[in-house]
PDB file of C-alpha atoms in Angstrom:
ATOM      1  CA  MET A   1       2.969-193.724 146.306  1.00 60.00           C
ATOM      2  CA  GLU A   2       5.692-191.811 148.067  1.00 69.00           C
ATOM      3  CA  ALA A   3       8.984-193.278 149.097  1.00 70.00           C
ATOM      4  CA  SER A   4      11.867-192.329 151.492  1.00 78.00           C
ATOM      5  CA  TRP A   5      15.121-191.209 150.102  1.00 80.00           C
ATOM      6  CA  PHE A   6      16.657-194.466 151.514  1.00 85.00           C
ATOM      7  CA  GLN A   7      14.250-196.419 149.285  1.00 83.00           C
ATOM      8  CA  ARG A   8      14.944-194.285 146.198  1.00 83.00           C
ATOM      9  CA  LEU A   9      18.695-194.626 146.633  1.00 88.00           C
ATOM     10  CA  ALA A  10      18.420-198.463 147.439  1.00 88.00           C
ATOM     11  CA  TRP A  11      16.505-198.824 144.083  1.00 85.00           C
ATOM     12  CA  SER A  12      19.079-196.927 142.214  1.00 88.00           C
ATOM     13  CA  VAL A  13      21.984-198.820 143.746  1.00 90.00           C
ATOM     14  CA  LEU A  14      20.318-201.927 142.641  1.00 89.00           C
ATOM     15  CA  ALA A  15      19.922-200.700 139.107  1.00 87.00           C
ATOM     16  CA  VAL A  16      23.405-199.340 138.688  1.00 88.00           C
ATOM     17  CA  GLY A  17      25.142-201.933 140.933  1.00 88.00           C
ATOM     18  CA  SER A  18      23.721-204.911 138.773  1.00 88.00           C
ATOM     19  CA  CYS A  19      25.348-203.095 135.759  1.00 84.00           C
ATOM     20  CA  GLY A  20      21.789-202.810 134.346  1.00 82.00           C
ATOM     21  CA  LEU A  21      20.915-206.369 134.602  1.00 86.00           C
ATOM     22  CA  LEU A  22      18.201-205.795 137.391  1.00 90.00           C
ATOM     23  CA  VAL A  23      17.060-202.259 136.250  1.00 89.00           C
ATOM     24  CA  TRP A  24      13.599-203.550 135.452  1.00 90.00           C
ATOM     25  CA  VAL A  25      13.030-204.791 139.111  1.00 92.00           C
ATOM     26  CA  PRO A  26      12.072-201.324 140.724  1.00 90.00           C
ATOM     27  CA  PHE A  27       9.676-200.589 137.883  1.00 90.00           C
ATOM     28  CA  LEU A  28       8.033-204.036 138.361  1.00 92.00           C
ATOM     29  CA  TYR A  29       7.640-203.248 142.136  1.00 90.00           C
ATOM     30  CA  VAL A  30       5.960-199.898 141.261  1.00 87.00           C
ATOM     31  CA  ALA A  31       3.771-201.356 138.529  1.00 88.00           C
ATOM     32  CA  ILE A  32       2.589-203.995 140.751  1.00 91.00           C
ATOM     33  CA  ARG A  33       1.981-201.564 143.776  1.00 87.00           C
ATOM     34  CA  ARG A  34       0.173-198.804 141.844  1.00 84.00           C
ATOM     35  CA  GLY A  35      -1.092-200.800 138.700  1.00 85.00           C
ATOM     36  CA  ARG A  36      -1.087-197.821 136.435  1.00 85.00           C
ATOM     37  CA  GLY A  37      -0.640-198.301 132.652  1.00 88.00           C
ATOM     38  CA  SER A  38       2.156-195.800 132.455  1.00 86.00           C
ATOM     39  CA  ASP A  39       4.213-197.828 135.147  1.00 87.00           C
ATOM     40  CA  TRP A  40       3.397-201.097 133.241  1.00 92.00           C
ATOM     41  CA  GLY A  41       4.753-199.408 130.305  1.00 92.00           C
ATOM     42  CA  ALA A  42       7.976-198.109 132.100  1.00 90.00           C
ATOM     43  CA  PHE A  43       8.483-201.655 133.256  1.00 92.00           C
ATOM     44  CA  ALA A  44       8.056-203.241 129.849  1.00 93.00           C
ATOM     45  CA  SER A  45      10.449-200.739 128.280  1.00 91.00           C
ATOM     46  CA  PHE A  46      13.211-201.538 130.657  1.00 90.00           C
ATOM     47  CA  ALA A  47      12.521-205.313 130.557  1.00 92.00           C
ATOM     48  CA  LEU A  48      12.708-205.100 126.660  1.00 91.00           C
ATOM     49  CA  TYR A  49      15.920-203.109 127.018  1.00 88.00           C
ATOM     50  CA  GLU A  50      17.367-205.860 129.038  1.00 87.00           C
ATOM     51  CA  ALA A  51      16.379-208.630 126.723  1.00 86.00           C
ATOM     52  CA  GLY A  52      17.656-206.597 123.749  1.00 84.00           C
ATOM     53  CA  SER A  53      21.154-205.638 125.445  1.00 81.00           C
ATOM     54  CA  LEU A  54      21.595-209.274 126.487  1.00 79.00           C
ATOM     55  CA  SER A  55      21.181-210.526 123.139  1.00 78.00           C
ATOM     56  CA  LEU A  56      23.403-207.775 121.591  1.00 74.00           C
ATOM     57  CA  ALA A  57      26.175-208.641 124.334  1.00 72.00           C
ATOM     58  CA  ASN A  58      26.555-211.931 122.410  1.00 73.00           C
ATOM     59  CA  ILE A  59      27.587-210.362 119.275  1.00 72.00           C
ATOM     60  CA  PRO A  60      31.409-210.400 118.486  1.00 72.00           C
ATOM     61  CA  ALA A  61      33.237-207.213 119.355  1.00 69.00           C
ATOM     62  CA  ASP A  62      33.191-204.504 116.488  1.00 70.00           C
ATOM     63  CA  LYS A  63      32.601-200.871 116.165  1.00 64.00           C
ATOM     64  CA  GLY A  64      29.092-201.043 117.584  1.00 64.00           C
ATOM     65  CA  ASN A  65      30.480-201.672 121.054  1.00 74.00           C
ATOM     66  CA  THR A  66      30.773-198.003 121.683  1.00 77.00           C
ATOM     67  CA  ALA A  67      27.175-197.226 120.698  1.00 75.00           C
ATOM     68  CA  LEU A  68      25.824-200.130 122.910  1.00 79.00           C
ATOM     69  CA  GLY A  69      27.864-198.703 125.922  1.00 81.00           C
ATOM     70  CA  LEU A  70      26.450-195.166 125.247  1.00 85.00           C
ATOM     71  CA  VAL A  71      22.951-196.824 125.170  1.00 83.00           C
ATOM     72  CA  ALA A  72      23.563-198.761 128.270  1.00 85.00           C
ATOM     73  CA  LEU A  73      24.799-195.549 130.195  1.00 89.00           C
ATOM     74  CA  SER A  74      22.121-193.257 128.917  1.00 89.00           C
ATOM     75  CA  THR A  75      19.448-196.000 129.919  1.00 89.00           C
ATOM     76  CA  LEU A  76      21.053-196.282 133.423  1.00 90.00           C
ATOM     77  CA  ALA A  77      21.037-192.464 133.644  1.00 91.00           C
ATOM     78  CA  VAL A  78      17.272-192.225 132.935  1.00 89.00           C
ATOM     79  CA  ALA A  79      16.401-195.137 135.133  1.00 89.00           C
ATOM     80  CA  VAL A  80      18.370-193.318 138.192  1.00 89.00           C
ATOM     81  CA  TRP A  81      16.595-190.045 137.281  1.00 89.00           C
ATOM     82  CA  LEU A  82      13.222-191.794 137.332  1.00 87.00           C
ATOM     83  CA  LEU A  83      14.006-193.685 140.581  1.00 86.00           C
ATOM     84  CA  THR A  84      15.407-190.686 142.503  1.00 86.00           C
ATOM     85  CA  GLY A  85      12.807-188.175 141.056  1.00 82.00           C
ATOM     86  CA  PRO A  86       9.485-188.366 139.537  1.00 77.00           C
ATOM     87  CA  LEU A  87       8.626-191.962 139.844  1.00 77.00           C
ATOM     88  CA  PHE A  88       8.104-191.889 143.680  1.00 70.00           C
ATOM     89  CA  ASP A  89       6.982-188.391 144.095  1.00 65.00           C
ATOM     90  CA  LYS A  90       3.499-187.647 145.595  1.00 64.00           C
ATOM     91  CA  PRO A  91       1.080-187.675 142.680  1.00 62.00           C
ATOM     92  CA  THR A  92      -0.439-184.265 141.792  1.00 59.00           C
ATOM     93  CA  PRO A  93      -4.162-184.284 142.873  1.00 60.00           C
ATOM     94  CA  ARG A  94      -6.599-184.764 140.123  1.00 60.00           C
ATOM     95  CA  ASN A  95      -9.305-182.103 139.770  1.00 60.00           C
ATOM     96  CA  ALA A  96     -11.502-182.294 143.120  1.00 54.00           C
ATOM     97  CA  MET A  97     -14.727-181.593 141.260  1.00 56.00           C
ATOM     98  CA  THR A  98     -14.467-184.569 138.941  1.00 58.00           C
ATOM     99  CA  GLY A  99     -17.417-186.619 139.157  1.00 57.00           C
ATOM    100  CA  ALA A 100     -18.997-184.468 141.687  1.00 58.00           C
ATOM    101  CA  VAL A 101     -22.620-183.560 141.462  1.00 61.00           C
ATOM    102  CA  PRO A 102     -23.208-179.725 141.517  1.00 61.00           C
ATOM    103  CA  ALA A 103     -25.453-178.491 144.317  1.00 61.00           C
ATOM    104  CA  PRO A 104     -28.764-177.046 143.168  1.00 60.00           C
ATOM    105  CA  TRP A 105     -29.351-173.527 143.166  1.00 62.00           C
ATOM    106  CA  PRO A 106     -31.103-172.301 146.382  1.00 61.00           C
ATOM    107  CA  THR A 107     -34.791-171.905 145.923  1.00 61.00           C
ATOM    108  CA  GLN A 108     -36.371-168.405 146.050  1.00 56.00           C
ATOM    109  CA  GLY A 109     -39.244-169.631 148.184  1.00 56.00           C
ATOM    110  CA  ALA A 110     -40.907-168.589 151.349  1.00 61.00           C
ATOM    111  CA  GLY A 111     -37.616-168.304 153.275  1.00 63.00           C
ATOM    112  CA  ASN A 112     -36.671-165.055 151.324  1.00 62.00           C
ATOM    113  CA  PRO A 113     -37.852-162.024 153.185  1.00 64.00           C
ATOM    114  CA  TYR A 114     -37.912-159.936 149.997  1.00 67.00           C
ATOM    115  CA  LEU A 115     -40.458-162.115 148.318  1.00 62.00           C
ATOM    116  CA  ARG A 116     -43.199-162.029 150.756  1.00 58.00           C
TER     117      ARG A 116
END
């Protein structure tokens, strides 16, 4: 599934503009469209991040806020990198011979002039 640059930037703006609250939405879209296990894994990881960050946001302020902020920034950076780069790139073709039945060797029968 290949996407235009406008779509890539729109998904990235959604992820960053919502301050990470909707970072899982583009990955759900891709997982539904392509149905690959790796896409569902990416969606699950960002959804789990969202659930974890919302539960940690309710903890009173202390020294852990810096670490939580760095985790949020790095997660958004990874999401933007995936959304603008490899997630929507054209997939590399698999081996064209996978599943193909090899052709039999040509028979050396009456059609060969040297065997007459």
